[in-house]
PDB file of C-alpha atoms in Angstrom:
ATOM      1  CA  UNK A   9      29.979  20.086-228.220  1.00  0.00           C
ATOM      2  CA  UNK A  10      27.290  18.811-226.597  1.00  0.00           C
ATOM      3  CA  UNK A  11      26.251  20.257-222.809  1.00  0.00           C
ATOM      4  CA  UNK A  12      27.266  17.269-220.763  1.00  0.00           C
ATOM      5  CA  UNK A  13      30.487  16.658-222.490  1.00  0.00           C
ATOM      6  CA  UNK A  14      31.542  20.373-222.366  1.00  0.00           C
ATOM      7  CA  UNK A  15      31.083  20.193-218.494  1.00  0.00           C
ATOM      8  CA  UNK A  16      32.776  17.150-218.016  1.00  0.00           C
ATOM      9  CA  UNK A  17      36.102  18.606-219.962  1.00  0.00           C
ATOM     10  CA  UNK A  18      35.489  21.731-217.713  1.00  0.00           C
ATOM     11  CA  UNK A  19      35.741  19.956-214.644  1.00  0.00           C
ATOM     12  CA  UNK A  20      39.205  17.692-215.618  1.00  0.00           C
ATOM     13  CA  UNK A  21      40.781  21.457-216.868  1.00  0.00           C
ATOM     14  CA  UNK A  22      39.780  22.731-213.515  1.00  0.00           C
ATOM     15  CA  UNK A  23      41.463  19.390-211.848  1.00  0.00           C
ATOM     16  CA  UNK A  24      43.942  19.492-213.585  1.00  0.00           C
ATOM     17  CA  UNK A  25      44.946  22.993-212.801  1.00  0.00           C
ATOM     18  CA  UNK A  26      44.150  22.327-208.511  1.00  0.00           C
ATOM     19  CA  UNK A  27      46.775  19.181-208.832  1.00  0.00           C
ATOM     20  CA  UNK A  28      48.978  21.306-210.376  1.00  0.00           C
ATOM     21  CA  UNK A  29      48.672  23.894-208.158  1.00  0.00           C
ATOM     22  CA  UNK A  30      49.264  21.757-205.581  1.00  0.00           C
ATOM     23  CA  UNK A  31      52.424  19.699-206.838  1.00  0.00           C
ATOM     24  CA  UNK A  32      53.941  23.294-207.318  1.00  0.00           C
ATOM     25  CA  UNK A  33      52.931  24.448-203.824  1.00  0.00           C
ATOM     26  CA  UNK A  34      54.460  20.747-201.848  1.00  0.00           C
ATOM     27  CA  UNK A  35      57.714  21.596-203.994  1.00  0.00           C
ATOM     28  CA  UNK A  36      57.969  25.345-202.918  1.00  0.00           C
ATOM     29  CA  UNK A  37      57.547  24.432-199.737  1.00  0.00           C
ATOM     30  CA  UNK A  38      60.205  22.145-199.618  1.00  0.00           C
ATOM     31  CA  UNK A  39      62.618  24.454-201.399  1.00  0.00           C
ATOM     32  CA  UNK A  40      61.996  26.652-198.124  1.00  0.00           C
ATOM     33  CA  UNK A  41      62.241  23.715-195.724  1.00  0.00           C
ATOM     34  CA  UNK A  42      65.783  23.376-197.802  1.00  0.00           C
ATOM     35  CA  UNK A  43      66.592  26.894-197.722  1.00  0.00           C
ATOM     36  CA  UNK A  44      66.462  27.551-201.395  1.00  0.00           C
ATOM     37  CA  UNK A  45      64.053  30.482-200.909  1.00  0.00           C
ATOM     38  CA  UNK A  46      65.097  32.016-204.325  1.00  0.00           C
ATOM     39  CA  UNK A  47      63.403  28.910-205.935  1.00  0.00           C
ATOM     40  CA  UNK A  48      60.640  28.979-203.437  1.00  0.00           C
ATOM     41  CA  UNK A  49      59.980  32.520-204.266  1.00  0.00           C
ATOM     42  CA  UNK A  50      59.479  32.014-208.521  1.00  0.00           C
ATOM     43  CA  UNK A  51      56.613  29.126-207.793  1.00  0.00           C
ATOM     44  CA  UNK A  52      55.202  31.685-205.000  1.00  0.00           C
ATOM     45  CA  UNK A  53      55.291  34.290-207.120  1.00  0.00           C
ATOM     46  CA  UNK A  54      53.300  32.738-209.840  1.00  0.00           C
ATOM     47  CA  UNK A  55      50.685  31.019-207.636  1.00  0.00           C
ATOM     48  CA  UNK A  56      50.385  34.690-206.558  1.00  0.00           C
ATOM     49  CA  UNK A  57      49.346  36.172-209.370  1.00  0.00           C
ATOM     50  CA  UNK A  58      46.791  33.122-209.901  1.00  0.00           C
ATOM     51  CA  UNK A  59      44.904  34.006-206.210  1.00  0.00           C
ATOM     52  CA  UNK A  60      45.953  36.361-203.812  1.00  0.00           C
ATOM     53  CA  UNK A  61      44.521  35.608-200.319  1.00  0.00           C
ATOM     54  CA  UNK A  62      45.086  31.945-200.926  1.00  0.00           C
ATOM     55  CA  UNK A  63      49.364  32.200-200.862  1.00  0.00           C
ATOM     56  CA  UNK A  64      49.859  35.612-199.558  1.00  0.00           C
ATOM     57  CA  UNK A  65      51.007  34.127-196.065  1.00  0.00           C
ATOM     58  CA  UNK A  66      53.662  31.840-197.688  1.00  0.00           C
ATOM     59  CA  UNK A  67      55.013  34.564-200.619  1.00  0.00           C
ATOM     60  CA  UNK A  68      55.087  37.179-198.044  1.00  0.00           C
ATOM     61  CA  UNK A  69      56.776  34.894-195.303  1.00  0.00           C
ATOM     62  CA  UNK A  70      58.691  33.670-197.987  1.00  0.00           C
ATOM     63  CA  UNK A  71      59.771  37.758-199.267  1.00  0.00           C
ATOM     64  CA  UNK A  72      60.911  37.821-195.661  1.00  0.00           C
ATOM     65  CA  UNK A  73      63.141  35.446-195.565  1.00  0.00           C
ATOM     66  CA  UNK A  74      65.083  37.039-198.325  1.00  0.00           C
ATOM     67  CA  UNK A  75      64.962  39.657-196.658  1.00  0.00           C
ATOM     68  CA  UNK A  76      63.026  41.392-199.786  1.00  0.00           C
ATOM     69  CA  UNK A  77      60.854  43.949-197.111  1.00  0.00           C
ATOM     70  CA  UNK A  78      60.018  46.953-199.956  1.00  0.00           C
ATOM     71  CA  UNK A  79      58.296  44.133-201.669  1.00  0.00           C
ATOM     72  CA  UNK A  80      56.722  42.353-198.502  1.00  0.00           C
ATOM     73  CA  UNK A  81      55.661  45.594-197.583  1.00  0.00           C
ATOM     74  CA  UNK A  82      54.218  46.353-200.944  1.00  0.00           C
ATOM     75  CA  UNK A  83      51.895  43.467-201.326  1.00  0.00           C
ATOM     76  CA  UNK A  84      51.105  43.567-197.641  1.00  0.00           C
ATOM     77  CA  UNK A  85      49.132  47.367-198.042  1.00  0.00           C
ATOM     78  CA  UNK A  86      47.431  46.161-201.225  1.00  0.00           C
ATOM     79  CA  UNK A  87      46.166  43.199-199.673  1.00  0.00           C
ATOM     80  CA  UNK A  88      45.383  45.823-196.278  1.00  0.00           C
ATOM     81  CA  UNK A  89      43.006  47.898-198.619  1.00  0.00           C
ATOM     82  CA  UNK A  90      41.498  44.238-200.367  1.00  0.00           C
ATOM     83  CA  UNK A  91      40.612  43.392-196.567  1.00  0.00           C
ATOM     84  CA  UNK A  92      40.411  46.652-194.290  1.00  0.00           C
ATOM     85  CA  UNK A  93      38.808  45.061-191.719  1.00  0.00           C
ATOM     86  CA  UNK A  94      40.952  42.170-191.104  1.00  0.00           C
ATOM     87  CA  UNK A  95      43.754  43.361-188.238  1.00  0.00           C
ATOM     88  CA  UNK A  96      45.832  40.135-189.698  1.00  0.00           C
ATOM     89  CA  UNK A  97      47.454  41.866-192.171  1.00  0.00           C
ATOM     90  CA  UNK A  98      47.970  44.973-190.225  1.00  0.00           C
ATOM     91  CA  UNK A  99      50.035  42.581-187.445  1.00  0.00           C
ATOM     92  CA  UNK A 100      52.101  40.943-190.268  1.00  0.00           C
ATOM     93  CA  UNK A 101      52.797  44.419-191.649  1.00  0.00           C
ATOM     94  CA  UNK A 102      53.884  45.120-188.338  1.00  0.00           C
ATOM     95  CA  UNK A 103      56.350  42.395-188.035  1.00  0.00           C
ATOM     96  CA  UNK A 104      57.893  43.950-191.714  1.00  0.00           C
ATOM     97  CA  UNK A 105      58.956  47.144-190.227  1.00  0.00           C
ATOM     98  CA  UNK A 106      59.767  45.062-187.318  1.00  0.00           C
ATOM     99  CA  UNK A 107      62.228  42.472-189.337  1.00  0.00           C
ATOM    100  CA  UNK A 108      63.414  45.489-191.046  1.00  0.00           C
ATOM    101  CA  UNK A 109      65.040  47.349-187.809  1.00  0.00           C
ATOM    102  CA  UNK A 110      61.889  50.076-187.963  1.00  0.00           C
ATOM    103  CA  UNK A 111      60.896  49.261-184.481  1.00  0.00           C
ATOM    104  CA  UNK A 112      58.793  52.560-184.067  1.00  0.00           C
ATOM    105  CA  UNK A 113      56.673  51.917-187.167  1.00  0.00           C
ATOM    106  CA  UNK A 114      55.750  48.403-186.237  1.00  0.00           C
ATOM    107  CA  UNK A 115      55.273  49.169-182.454  1.00  0.00           C
ATOM    108  CA  UNK A 116      53.198  52.321-183.766  1.00  0.00           C
ATOM    109  CA  UNK A 117      51.061  49.985-185.803  1.00  0.00           C
ATOM    110  CA  UNK A 118      50.244  47.622-183.012  1.00  0.00           C
ATOM    111  CA  UNK A 119      49.404  50.125-180.598  1.00  0.00           C
ATOM    112  CA  UNK A 120      47.126  51.999-182.803  1.00  0.00           C
ATOM    113  CA  UNK A 121      45.155  48.650-182.851  1.00  0.00           C
ATOM    114  CA  UNK A 122      44.962  48.052-179.167  1.00  0.00           C
ATOM    115  CA  UNK A 123      44.251  51.574-178.631  1.00  0.00           C
ATOM    116  CA  UNK A 124      40.812  51.146-181.417  1.00  0.00           C
ATOM    117  CA  UNK A 125      40.060  48.312-179.272  1.00  0.00           C
ATOM    118  CA  UNK A 126      36.072  48.536-178.805  1.00  0.00           C
ATOM    119  CA  UNK A 127      34.881  47.057-175.264  1.00  0.00           C
ATOM    120  CA  UNK A 128      34.381  43.521-176.200  1.00  0.00           C
ATOM    121  CA  UNK A 129      35.389  40.614-174.856  1.00  0.00           C
ATOM    122  CA  UNK A 130      35.761  38.771-178.344  1.00  0.00           C
ATOM    123  CA  UNK A 131      37.020  41.247-179.876  1.00  0.00           C
ATOM    124  CA  UNK A 132      39.974  41.527-177.200  1.00  0.00           C
ATOM    125  CA  UNK A 133      40.863  37.919-177.512  1.00  0.00           C
ATOM    126  CA  UNK A 134      40.514  37.913-181.244  1.00  0.00           C
ATOM    127  CA  UNK A 135      42.849  40.510-181.259  1.00  0.00           C
ATOM    128  CA  UNK A 136      45.242  38.867-178.724  1.00  0.00           C
ATOM    129  CA  UNK A 137      45.290  35.471-180.252  1.00  0.00           C
ATOM    130  CA  UNK A 138      46.389  37.023-183.692  1.00  0.00           C
ATOM    131  CA  UNK A 139      49.069  38.727-181.956  1.00  0.00           C
ATOM    132  CA  UNK A 140      50.341  35.550-180.016  1.00  0.00           C
ATOM    133  CA  UNK A 141      49.454  33.617-183.607  1.00  0.00           C
ATOM    134  CA  UNK A 142      52.351  35.947-185.340  1.00  0.00           C
ATOM    135  CA  UNK A 143      54.820  35.218-182.540  1.00  0.00           C
ATOM    136  CA  UNK A 144      54.210  38.102-180.748  1.00  0.00           C
ATOM    137  CA  UNK A 145      53.401  37.429-176.733  1.00  0.00           C
ATOM    138  CA  UNK A 146      54.277  40.948-175.543  1.00  0.00           C
ATOM    139  CA  UNK A 147      51.465  42.462-177.632  1.00  0.00           C
ATOM    140  CA  UNK A 148      49.301  39.554-176.730  1.00  0.00           C
ATOM    141  CA  UNK A 149      49.418  40.388-172.748  1.00  0.00           C
ATOM    142  CA  UNK A 150      49.223  44.037-173.518  1.00  0.00           C
ATOM    143  CA  UNK A 151      45.446  43.521-175.647  1.00  0.00           C
ATOM    144  CA  UNK A 152      44.650  41.649-172.898  1.00  0.00           C
ATOM    145  CA  UNK A 153      45.423  44.028-169.833  1.00  0.00           C
ATOM    146  CA  UNK A 154      43.291  47.011-171.638  1.00  0.00           C
ATOM    147  CA  UNK A 155      40.819  44.234-172.495  1.00  0.00           C
ATOM    148  CA  UNK A 156      40.613  44.409-168.830  1.00  0.00           C
ATOM    149  CA  UNK A 157      40.542  48.236-168.580  1.00  0.00           C
ATOM    150  CA  UNK A 158      37.748  48.525-171.654  1.00  0.00           C
ATOM    151  CA  UNK A 159      35.466  46.093-169.439  1.00  0.00           C
ATOM    152  CA  UNK A 160      36.473  47.213-166.133  1.00  0.00           C
ATOM    153  CA  UNK A 161      36.953  43.741-164.779  1.00  0.00           C
ATOM    154  CA  UNK A 162      40.441  42.825-163.925  1.00  0.00           C
ATOM    155  CA  UNK A 163      39.671  39.168-163.477  1.00  0.00           C
ATOM    156  CA  UNK A 164      39.170  38.525-166.623  1.00  0.00           C
ATOM    157  CA  UNK A 165      41.498  36.651-169.206  1.00  0.00           C
ATOM    158  CA  UNK A 166      43.709  35.787-166.117  1.00  0.00           C
ATOM    159  CA  UNK A 167      43.806  32.166-167.768  1.00  0.00           C
ATOM    160  CA  UNK A 168      45.293  33.447-170.903  1.00  0.00           C
ATOM    161  CA  UNK A 169      47.407  36.006-169.282  1.00  0.00           C
ATOM    162  CA  UNK A 170      48.612  33.154-167.167  1.00  0.00           C
ATOM    163  CA  UNK A 171      49.510  30.745-170.019  1.00  0.00           C
ATOM    164  CA  UNK A 172      51.139  33.487-171.821  1.00  0.00           C
ATOM    165  CA  UNK A 173      53.453  34.575-168.780  1.00  0.00           C
ATOM    166  CA  UNK A 174      54.056  30.855-168.422  1.00  0.00           C
ATOM    167  CA  UNK A 175      55.554  30.778-172.154  1.00  0.00           C
ATOM    168  CA  UNK A 176      57.567  34.233-171.543  1.00  0.00           C
ATOM    169  CA  UNK A 177      58.311  32.675-168.212  1.00  0.00           C
ATOM    170  CA  UNK A 178      57.432  35.753-166.689  1.00  0.00           C
ATOM    171  CA  UNK A 179      57.672  34.647-163.220  1.00  0.00           C
ATOM    172  CA  UNK A 180      56.647  38.500-161.777  1.00  0.00           C
ATOM    173  CA  UNK A 181      53.608  37.748-163.989  1.00  0.00           C
ATOM    174  CA  UNK A 182      52.812  34.600-163.584  1.00  0.00           C
ATOM    175  CA  UNK A 183      52.605  34.754-159.215  1.00  0.00           C
ATOM    176  CA  UNK A 184      50.653  37.906-159.989  1.00  0.00           C
ATOM    177  CA  UNK A 185      48.227  36.270-162.179  1.00  0.00           C
ATOM    178  CA  UNK A 186      47.779  33.100-160.186  1.00  0.00           C
ATOM    179  CA  UNK A 187      47.138  35.519-156.663  1.00  0.00           C
ATOM    180  CA  UNK A 188      44.090  37.477-158.430  1.00  0.00           C
ATOM    181  CA  UNK A 189      42.605  33.460-159.774  1.00  0.00           C
ATOM    182  CA  UNK A 190      43.479  31.383-156.778  1.00  0.00           C
ATOM    183  CA  UNK A 191      41.132  33.644-154.278  1.00  0.00           C
ATOM    184  CA  UNK A 192      38.237  32.643-157.052  1.00  0.00           C
ATOM    185  CA  UNK A 193      38.731  28.600-157.267  1.00  0.00           C
ATOM    186  CA  UNK A 194      41.025  27.415-155.135  1.00  0.00           C
ATOM    187  CA  UNK A 195      41.049  23.944-156.970  1.00  0.00           C
ATOM    188  CA  UNK A 196      43.704  25.815-159.052  1.00  0.00           C
ATOM    189  CA  UNK A 197      45.902  25.509-156.208  1.00  0.00           C
ATOM    190  CA  UNK A 198      48.309  22.545-157.088  1.00  0.00           C
ATOM    191  CA  UNK A 199      48.334  23.956-160.767  1.00  0.00           C
ATOM    192  CA  UNK A 200      50.170  27.061-159.338  1.00  0.00           C
ATOM    193  CA  UNK A 201      52.084  24.783-157.430  1.00  0.00           C
ATOM    194  CA  UNK A 202      53.654  22.497-159.884  1.00  0.00           C
ATOM    195  CA  UNK A 203      53.733  25.635-162.269  1.00  0.00           C
ATOM    196  CA  UNK A 204      55.906  27.633-160.000  1.00  0.00           C
ATOM    197  CA  UNK A 205      58.255  24.823-159.399  1.00  0.00           C
ATOM    198  CA  UNK A 206      58.722  24.205-162.501  1.00  0.00           C
ATOM    199  CA  UNK A 207      59.577  27.689-163.239  1.00  0.00           C
ATOM    200  CA  UNK A 208      61.511  28.605-160.413  1.00  0.00           C
ATOM    201  CA  UNK A 209      64.911  28.432-160.083  1.00  0.00           C
ATOM    202  CA  UNK A 210      66.195  29.722-156.685  1.00  0.00           C
ATOM    203  CA  UNK A 211      65.779  31.048-153.435  1.00  0.00           C
ATOM    204  CA  UNK A 212      65.498  34.593-154.790  1.00  0.00           C
ATOM    205  CA  UNK A 213      62.507  33.831-156.529  1.00  0.00           C
ATOM    206  CA  UNK A 214      60.610  32.184-153.613  1.00  0.00           C
ATOM    207  CA  UNK A 215      61.509  34.940-151.737  1.00  0.00           C
ATOM    208  CA  UNK A 216      59.153  36.908-154.495  1.00  0.00           C
ATOM    209  CA  UNK A 217      56.291  34.910-153.992  1.00  0.00           C
ATOM    210  CA  UNK A 218      56.969  34.883-150.058  1.00  0.00           C
ATOM    211  CA  UNK A 219      56.450  39.249-150.619  1.00  0.00           C
ATOM    212  CA  UNK A 220      54.030  38.698-152.662  1.00  0.00           C
ATOM    213  CA  UNK A 221      51.898  36.135-150.885  1.00  0.00           C
ATOM    214  CA  UNK A 222      52.225  38.894-147.470  1.00  0.00           C
ATOM    215  CA  UNK A 223      51.211  41.796-148.626  1.00  0.00           C
ATOM    216  CA  UNK A 224      47.909  39.662-150.186  1.00  0.00           C
ATOM    217  CA  UNK A 225      47.684  38.591-147.024  1.00  0.00           C
ATOM    218  CA  UNK A 226      47.828  41.430-144.997  1.00  0.00           C
ATOM    219  CA  UNK A 227      45.374  43.208-147.562  1.00  0.00           C
ATOM    220  CA  UNK A 228      42.702  39.868-147.438  1.00  0.00           C
ATOM    221  CA  UNK A 229      43.586  37.374-144.302  1.00  0.00           C
ATOM    222  CA  UNK A 230      40.471  35.704-144.933  1.00  0.00           C
ATOM    223  CA  UNK A 231      41.324  33.990-147.577  1.00  0.00           C
ATOM    224  CA  UNK A 232      43.285  30.517-146.584  1.00  0.00           C
ATOM    225  CA  UNK A 233      44.027  29.984-150.103  1.00  0.00           C
ATOM    226  CA  UNK A 234      47.143  32.421-149.417  1.00  0.00           C
ATOM    227  CA  UNK A 235      48.195  30.635-146.180  1.00  0.00           C
ATOM    228  CA  UNK A 236      48.343  27.359-148.264  1.00  0.00           C
ATOM    229  CA  UNK A 237      50.396  28.830-151.001  1.00  0.00           C
ATOM    230  CA  UNK A 238      52.667  30.682-148.050  1.00  0.00           C
ATOM    231  CA  UNK A 239      53.175  26.928-146.224  1.00  0.00           C
ATOM    232  CA  UNK A 240      54.350  25.260-149.989  1.00  0.00           C
ATOM    233  CA  UNK A 241      56.743  28.079-150.123  1.00  0.00           C
ATOM    234  CA  UNK A 242      58.148  27.218-146.736  1.00  0.00           C
ATOM    235  CA  UNK A 243      58.303  23.738-147.835  1.00  0.00           C
ATOM    236  CA  UNK A 244      60.291  24.407-151.056  1.00  0.00           C
ATOM    237  CA  UNK A 245      62.695  26.163-148.775  1.00  0.00           C
ATOM    238  CA  UNK A 246      62.959  23.542-146.305  1.00  0.00           C
ATOM    239  CA  UNK A 247      61.795  26.323-143.532  1.00  0.00           C
ATOM    240  CA  UNK A 248      59.876  23.846-142.065  1.00  0.00           C
ATOM    241  CA  UNK A 249      59.255  25.581-138.683  1.00  0.00           C
ATOM    242  CA  UNK A 250      57.730  28.253-140.689  1.00  0.00           C
ATOM    243  CA  UNK A 251      55.498  26.171-142.546  1.00  0.00           C
ATOM    244  CA  UNK A 252      53.976  24.374-139.822  1.00  0.00           C
ATOM    245  CA  UNK A 253      53.620  27.805-137.552  1.00  0.00           C
ATOM    246  CA  UNK A 254      51.583  29.481-140.599  1.00  0.00           C
ATOM    247  CA  UNK A 255      49.381  25.481-140.635  1.00  0.00           C
ATOM    248  CA  UNK A 256      49.137  25.953-137.038  1.00  0.00           C
ATOM    249  CA  UNK A 257      48.030  29.439-137.071  1.00  0.00           C
ATOM    250  CA  UNK A 258      45.169  28.627-140.162  1.00  0.00           C
ATOM    251  CA  UNK A 259      43.929  25.466-138.313  1.00  0.00           C
ATOM    252  CA  UNK A 260      43.361  27.909-135.005  1.00  0.00           C
ATOM    253  CA  UNK A 261      41.743  30.845-136.804  1.00  0.00           C
ATOM    254  CA  UNK A 262      39.805  28.623-139.098  1.00  0.00           C
ATOM    255  CA  UNK A 263      39.045  25.571-135.897  1.00  0.00           C
ATOM    256  CA  UNK A 264      39.333  22.627-138.673  1.00  0.00           C
ATOM    257  CA  UNK A 265      39.271  19.376-138.255  1.00  0.00           C
ATOM    258  CA  UNK A 266      43.458  19.352-138.108  1.00  0.00           C
ATOM    259  CA  UNK A 267      43.667  17.107-141.502  1.00  0.00           C
ATOM    260  CA  UNK A 268      45.793  19.961-142.857  1.00  0.00           C
ATOM    261  CA  UNK A 269      48.379  19.782-139.937  1.00  0.00           C
ATOM    262  CA  UNK A 270      48.433  16.339-140.054  1.00  0.00           C
ATOM    263  CA  UNK A 271      49.386  15.765-143.616  1.00  0.00           C
ATOM    264  CA  UNK A 272      51.954  18.426-143.641  1.00  0.00           C
ATOM    265  CA  UNK A 273      53.732  16.766-140.335  1.00  0.00           C
ATOM    266  CA  UNK A 274      53.294  13.620-142.501  1.00  0.00           C
ATOM    267  CA  UNK A 275      55.376  15.718-144.743  1.00  0.00           C
ATOM    268  CA  UNK A 276      57.768  16.462-142.446  1.00  0.00           C
ATOM    269  CA  UNK A 277      58.279  13.173-141.360  1.00  0.00           C
ATOM    270  CA  UNK A 278      59.231  12.681-145.013  1.00  0.00           C
ATOM    271  CA  UNK A 279      61.611  15.099-145.492  1.00  0.00           C
ATOM    272  CA  UNK A 280      63.561  14.206-141.700  1.00  0.00           C
ATOM    273  CA  UNK A 281      62.363  17.237-140.191  1.00  0.00           C
ATOM    274  CA  UNK A 282      60.873  15.244-136.630  1.00  0.00           C
ATOM    275  CA  UNK A 283      61.232  17.582-134.112  1.00  0.00           C
ATOM    276  CA  UNK A 284      58.762  19.830-136.378  1.00  0.00           C
ATOM    277  CA  UNK A 285      56.821  17.145-136.589  1.00  0.00           C
ATOM    278  CA  UNK A 286      56.448  15.997-133.219  1.00  0.00           C
ATOM    279  CA  UNK A 287      56.009  19.864-132.692  1.00  0.00           C
ATOM    280  CA  UNK A 288      52.337  19.533-134.633  1.00  0.00           C
ATOM    281  CA  UNK A 289      51.486  16.312-133.644  1.00  0.00           C
ATOM    282  CA  UNK A 290      51.414  17.387-129.760  1.00  0.00           C
ATOM    283  CA  UNK A 291      49.422  20.593-131.188  1.00  0.00           C
ATOM    284  CA  UNK A 292      47.087  17.607-132.967  1.00  0.00           C
ATOM    285  CA  UNK A 293      46.846  15.612-129.342  1.00  0.00           C
ATOM    286  CA  UNK A 294      46.704  18.899-127.049  1.00  0.00           C
ATOM    287  CA  UNK A 295      42.957  19.443-128.848  1.00  0.00           C
ATOM    288  CA  UNK A 296      41.693  16.829-126.885  1.00  0.00           C
ATOM    289  CA  UNK A 297      40.297  12.987-127.307  1.00  0.00           C
ATOM    290  CA  UNK A 298      37.164  13.704-128.864  1.00  0.00           C
ATOM    291  CA  UNK A 299      39.159  15.227-132.477  1.00  0.00           C
ATOM    292  CA  UNK A 300      38.788  13.416-135.107  1.00  0.00           C
ATOM    293  CA  UNK A 301      42.541  13.164-135.167  1.00  0.00           C
ATOM    294  CA  UNK A 302      43.431  12.688-131.605  1.00  0.00           C
ATOM    295  CA  UNK A 303      43.875   8.652-131.911  1.00  0.00           C
ATOM    296  CA  UNK A 304      46.135   8.461-135.455  1.00  0.00           C
ATOM    297  CA  UNK A 305      48.200  11.476-134.074  1.00  0.00           C
ATOM    298  CA  UNK A 306      48.958   9.439-130.960  1.00  0.00           C
ATOM    299  CA  UNK A 307      50.193   6.947-133.540  1.00  0.00           C
ATOM    300  CA  UNK A 308      51.630   8.731-135.417  1.00  0.00           C
ATOM    301  CA  UNK A 309      53.264  10.657-133.067  1.00  0.00           C
ATOM    302  CA  UNK A 310      55.157   7.398-131.198  1.00  0.00           C
ATOM    303  CA  UNK A 311      56.210   6.580-135.036  1.00  0.00           C
ATOM    304  CA  UNK A 312      57.883   9.629-135.359  1.00  0.00           C
ATOM    305  CA  UNK A 313      59.831   9.310-132.413  1.00  0.00           C
ATOM    306  CA  UNK A 314      60.862   6.267-132.882  1.00  0.00           C
ATOM    307  CA  UNK A 315      62.297   7.162-136.148  1.00  0.00           C
ATOM    308  CA  UNK A 316      64.328   9.935-134.433  1.00  0.00           C
ATOM    309  CA  UNK A 317      65.884   7.630-132.914  1.00  0.00           C
ATOM    310  CA  UNK A 318      66.723   5.089-135.640  1.00  0.00           C
ATOM    311  CA  UNK A 319      67.746   7.892-137.626  1.00  0.00           C
ATOM    312  CA  UNK A 320      70.424   8.757-135.055  1.00  0.00           C
ATOM    313  CA  UNK A 321      68.816  12.183-134.333  1.00  0.00           C
ATOM    314  CA  UNK A 322      68.283  11.913-130.878  1.00  0.00           C
ATOM    315  CA  UNK A 323      69.856  13.399-128.476  1.00  0.00           C
TER     316      UNK A 323
END
């Protein structure tokens, strides 16, 4: 056989094997999708013998679906020996134990991975990502929190933790992370308001936010972003007087141009809180004619009083 022909013949044989494996893989995936795991297992067993690394995940997931936990544990321990530095396989072994009801064994493996974490930001992010990909958000959070301790920085991984707390609908954790982030970047205030409004389900949730904000304001009164979030919180609870009181106090303390109070008054009018809005406009007018919002506030004050009369709220 000539060398060139032999090479072509060998290439054809290899391509045929690849296409055959691809067809078998598609068939196995279809069997799993239809709930016919035994049929899928027969195919994956054959493919796994041909290439352990390529077909391990499909094979082990099918074993878990069939509750063949001993077999899943055996092949996973073998592949851990083959790839001792890859923690992904250790995480899968832990999930096998947990699926089998051996929670302590699974969690012990996970805890050991976190215990061995180096003080390296990339290593922390990688391990947390692998936990998350393994549908274990709790240990992803634990990994990031441990990373903060190791790297001595309580602001690290804040946005990762916000994503995880939001996914878990952990309102208390989400509140704390946003309060950590907002002083560093006030631009995230709108995002925080939108996210919290989506998750909060009643007065109790807003009460938790208010208590957390008051503690932060007491600790760091110069952070105006906390006051702005507190104003938003009072608006959500329809406590319009308290919202305006906070806005007025902030305006007096910072001696700003009053635009925050002006915008808030417009929101109050839209919510029918005319008396509260009138009080806000009167504050802006009382600052003097030299203030930039003096004329606008006088016009809006007249409009608000007219609205109050036409809405039937005038006594």
